[in-house]
PDB file of C-alpha atoms and ligand atoms in Angstrom:
ATOM      1  CA  MET A   1     224.793 106.653  23.315  1.00 46.00           C
ATOM      2  CA  ASN A   2     224.532 103.140  22.093  1.00 52.00           C
ATOM      3  CA  ASP A   3     224.909 102.946  18.350  1.00 65.00           C
ATOM      4  CA  ASP A   4     224.369  99.335  17.526  1.00 77.00           C
ATOM      5  CA  LEU A   5     225.057  99.163  13.833  1.00 84.00           C
ATOM      6  CA  SER A   6     225.576  95.438  13.616  1.00 81.00           C
ATOM      7  CA  HIS A   7     222.266  95.050  11.797  1.00 79.00           C
ATOM      8  CA  PHE A   8     223.149  97.514   9.085  1.00 84.00           C
ATOM      9  CA  CYS A   9     225.264  97.191   6.007  1.00 86.00           C
ATOM     10  CA  CYS A  10     226.471  99.487   3.289  1.00 87.00           C
ATOM     11  CA  GLN A  11     223.857 100.197   0.630  1.00 83.00           C
ATOM     12  CA  ASN A  12     226.278 101.195  -2.087  1.00 83.00           C
ATOM     13  CA  PRO A  13     226.314  98.329  -4.617  1.00 82.00           C
ATOM     14  CA  HIS A  14     229.817  99.300  -5.702  1.00 89.00           C
ATOM     15  CA  CYS A  15     231.221  99.153  -2.199  1.00 89.00           C
ATOM     16  CA  PRO A  16     233.463  96.224  -1.243  1.00 92.00           C
ATOM     17  CA  ASN A  17     231.484  95.973   1.986  1.00 90.00           C
ATOM     18  CA  HIS A  18     228.091  96.158   0.296  1.00 86.00           C
ATOM     19  CA  GLY A  19     225.621  93.903   2.066  1.00 83.00           C
ATOM     20  CA  GLN A  20     228.161  92.834   4.671  1.00 85.00           C
ATOM     21  CA  ARG A  21     227.291  93.491   8.249  1.00 84.00           C
ATOM     22  CA  GLY A  22     229.463  93.709  11.299  1.00 83.00           C
ATOM     23  CA  LYS A  23     232.481  94.906   9.313  1.00 88.00           C
ATOM     24  CA  GLY A  24     232.867  98.022  11.414  1.00 90.00           C
ATOM     25  CA  ASN A  25     232.769 100.176   8.303  1.00 93.00           C
ATOM     26  CA  LEU A  26     229.643 102.058   9.334  1.00 92.00           C
ATOM     27  CA  THR A  27     229.428 105.023  11.635  1.00 92.00           C
ATOM     28  CA  VAL A  28     226.640 107.423  12.506  1.00 91.00           C
ATOM     29  CA  CYS A  29     227.315 110.747  10.841  1.00 89.00           C
ATOM     30  CA  GLY A  30     224.132 112.555  11.743  1.00 89.00           C
ATOM     31  CA  HIS A  31     220.440 112.508  12.344  1.00 87.00           C
ATOM     32  CA  TYR A  32     217.529 113.707  10.302  1.00 82.00           C
ATOM     33  CA  GLY A  33     213.776 114.066  10.380  1.00 80.00           C
ATOM     34  CA  LYS A  34     211.333 114.528  13.179  1.00 81.00           C
ATOM     35  CA  GLN A  35     212.033 111.072  14.527  1.00 78.00           C
ATOM     36  CA  GLN A  36     215.771 111.631  14.493  1.00 81.00           C
ATOM     37  CA  ARG A  37     216.586 108.769  12.190  1.00 82.00           C
ATOM     38  CA  ARG A  38     220.266 108.052  12.015  1.00 87.00           C
ATOM     39  CA  LEU A  39     222.278 108.865   8.970  1.00 88.00           C
ATOM     40  CA  LEU A  40     224.932 106.238   8.430  1.00 90.00           C
ATOM     41  CA  TYR A  41     228.317 106.708   6.859  1.00 92.00           C
ATOM     42  CA  CYS A  42     230.418 103.989   5.278  1.00 93.00           C
ATOM     43  CA  LYS A  43     234.118 104.465   5.873  1.00 95.00           C
ATOM     44  CA  THR A  44     234.978 102.111   3.047  1.00 94.00           C
ATOM     45  CA  CYS A  45     233.256 103.924   0.189  1.00 93.00           C
ATOM     46  CA  LYS A  46     232.313 107.175   1.935  1.00 93.00           C
ATOM     47  CA  ALA A  47     228.639 106.749   1.088  1.00 89.00           C
ATOM     48  CA  ARG A  48     225.913 108.122   3.310  1.00 89.00           C
ATOM     49  CA  PHE A  49     222.490 106.605   3.659  1.00 86.00           C
ATOM     50  CA  SER A  50     219.530 106.420   5.973  1.00 84.00           C
ATOM     51  CA  GLU A  51     219.406 103.739   8.636  1.00 81.00           C
ATOM     52  CA  ARG A  52     216.005 102.857   7.242  1.00 73.00           C
ATOM     53  CA  LYS A  53     217.324 102.161   3.784  1.00 67.00           C
ATOM     54  CA  GLY A  54     217.823  98.530   2.991  1.00 51.00           C
ATOM     55  CA  THR A  55     215.286  97.277   5.468  1.00 55.00           C
ATOM     56  CA  PRO A  56     211.708  96.279   4.711  1.00 50.00           C
ATOM     57  CA  LEU A  57     210.591  99.170   6.879  1.00 50.00           C
ATOM     58  CA  PHE A  58     212.111 101.783   4.658  1.00 47.00           C
ATOM     59  CA  ASP A  59     209.660 104.138   2.999  1.00 47.00           C
ATOM     60  CA  SER A  60     206.757 102.522   4.741  1.00 51.00           C
ATOM     61  CA  ARG A  61     203.693 104.295   5.914  1.00 68.00           C
ATOM     62  CA  LEU A  62     203.026 102.131   8.934  1.00 76.00           C
ATOM     63  CA  PRO A  63     204.498 102.976  12.316  1.00 78.00           C
ATOM     64  CA  ASP A  64     207.484 100.805  13.137  1.00 78.00           C
ATOM     65  CA  ASP A  65     205.667  98.683  15.674  1.00 83.00           C
ATOM     66  CA  LYS A  66     202.884  97.803  13.240  1.00 86.00           C
ATOM     67  CA  ALA A  67     205.300  97.126  10.434  1.00 84.00           C
ATOM     68  CA  GLN A  68     207.320  94.863  12.688  1.00 86.00           C
ATOM     69  CA  ALA A  69     204.169  93.105  13.830  1.00 90.00           C
ATOM     70  CA  VAL A  70     203.236  92.437  10.215  1.00 89.00           C
ATOM     71  CA  LEU A  71     206.675  91.012   9.483  1.00 87.00           C
ATOM     72  CA  ALA A  72     206.674  88.987  12.684  1.00 88.00           C
ATOM     73  CA  HIS A  73     203.346  87.408  11.825  1.00 89.00           C
ATOM     74  CA  LEU A  74     204.478  86.654   8.314  1.00 84.00           C
ATOM     75  CA  ALA A  75     207.651  85.143   9.677  1.00 83.00           C
ATOM     76  CA  ASP A  76     205.524  82.995  11.971  1.00 85.00           C
ATOM     77  CA  GLY A  77     203.782  81.616   8.951  1.00 84.00           C
ATOM     78  CA  CYS A  78     200.558  83.598   9.162  1.00 85.00           C
ATOM     79  CA  GLY A  79     198.784  84.167   5.893  1.00 86.00           C
ATOM     80  CA  VAL A  80     197.867  87.545   4.502  1.00 87.00           C
ATOM     81  CA  ARG A  81     194.307  87.433   5.777  1.00 90.00           C
ATOM     82  CA  GLN A  82     195.296  86.301   9.258  1.00 92.00           C
ATOM     83  CA  THR A  83     198.078  88.861   9.554  1.00 90.00           C
ATOM     84  CA  SER A  84     195.791  91.600   8.327  1.00 91.00           C
ATOM     85  CA  ARG A  85     193.222  90.696  10.972  1.00 94.00           C
ATOM     86  CA  LEU A  86     195.685  90.228  13.831  1.00 93.00           C
ATOM     87  CA  VAL A  87     197.647  93.411  13.262  1.00 92.00           C
ATOM     88  CA  GLY A  88     194.719  95.498  12.111  1.00 91.00           C
ATOM     89  CA  VAL A  89     196.078  96.646   8.769  1.00 88.00           C
ATOM     90  CA  GLY A  90     194.722  96.233   5.279  1.00 86.00           C
ATOM     91  CA  LYS A  91     195.421  93.119   3.247  1.00 86.00           C
ATOM     92  CA  ASN A  92     197.059  95.165   0.525  1.00 84.00           C
ATOM     93  CA  THR A  93     199.458  96.556   3.095  1.00 84.00           C
ATOM     94  CA  VAL A  94     200.354  93.071   4.286  1.00 86.00           C
ATOM     95  CA  VAL A  95     200.976  91.954   0.712  1.00 83.00           C
ATOM     96  CA  ARG A  96     203.139  94.992   0.109  1.00 82.00           C
ATOM     97  CA  TYR A  97     205.231  94.231   3.169  1.00 81.00           C
ATOM     98  CA  SER A  98     205.531  90.561   2.369  1.00 81.00           C
ATOM     99  CA  LEU A  99     206.795  91.361  -1.114  1.00 78.00           C
ATOM    100  CA  ARG A 100     209.190  93.915   0.262  1.00 73.00           C
ATOM    101  CA  ALA A 101     210.437  91.539   2.909  1.00 69.00           C
ATOM    102  CA  GLY A 102     210.769  88.806   0.316  1.00 64.00           C
ATOM    103  CA  ALA A 103     212.974  91.029  -1.789  1.00 51.00           C
ATOM    104  CA  HIS A 104     215.133  91.588   1.244  1.00 50.00           C
ATOM    105  CA  ALA A 105     214.890  88.077   2.576  1.00 46.00           C
ATOM    106  CA  ARG A 106     218.525  87.286   1.971  1.00 44.00           C
ATOM    107  CA  GLN A 107     219.689  90.426   3.669  1.00 43.00           C
ATOM    108  CA  LEU A 108     217.389  89.876   6.616  1.00 44.00           C
ATOM    109  CA  HIS A 109     218.048  86.200   6.893  1.00 45.00           C
ATOM    110  CA  ASP A 110     219.548  86.505  10.335  1.00 43.00           C
ATOM    111  CA  GLU A 111     216.542  88.262  11.784  1.00 45.00           C
ATOM    112  CA  LEU A 112     213.888  86.434   9.875  1.00 45.00           C
ATOM    113  CA  VAL A 113     215.106  82.883   9.853  1.00 43.00           C
ATOM    114  CA  GLY A 114     212.214  80.750   8.804  1.00 45.00           C
ATOM    115  CA  PHE A 115     210.599  83.461   6.769  1.00 46.00           C
ATOM    116  CA  SER A 116     209.562  82.335   3.364  1.00 48.00           C
ATOM    117  CA  PRO A 117     207.954  84.436   0.686  1.00 54.00           C
ATOM    118  CA  LEU A 118     204.242  84.262   0.924  1.00 54.00           C
ATOM    119  CA  ASP A 119     202.469  81.766  -1.249  1.00 50.00           C
ATOM    120  CA  PRO A 120     199.297  82.902  -2.930  1.00 52.00           C
ATOM    121  CA  GLU A 121     196.725  81.903  -0.375  1.00 55.00           C
ATOM    122  CA  GLY A 122     196.423  78.165  -0.267  1.00 51.00           C
ATOM    123  CA  ALA A 123     198.022  77.633  -3.636  1.00 46.00           C
ATOM    124  CA  THR A 124     200.829  75.395  -2.409  1.00 46.00           C
ATOM    125  CA  GLY A 125     199.556  72.057  -3.377  1.00 46.00           C
TER     126      GLY A 125
HETATM  127 ZN1   ZN B   1     230.342 101.302   1.573  1.00 58.39          ZN
END
């Protein structure tokens, strides 16, 4: 089983390794839910959290592939309307994801290089 945890980091704000990836402090301690999400365990602070926590996809209602498509389009510089049309989701959903991704932009910098928080449509000048 290939547990690639290099994209995850500890979600405990009080942990010395909080927000730091690739430290080797995380292990998989279990699975949960119908989709067998991984439950991660931080050896440094002994906290447990969902693999979905701390990513823009956490607590989302869209299937992963749609959510990722939304983020990919946003990262490519598509506007809300364009992304909504291309992916086939509502504009409100796109806005919600863009805000969520923006809040996590620092954490996701590696994956979403070039992503910038969405400007209100056309209001950049
Ligand atoms: Zn920790």
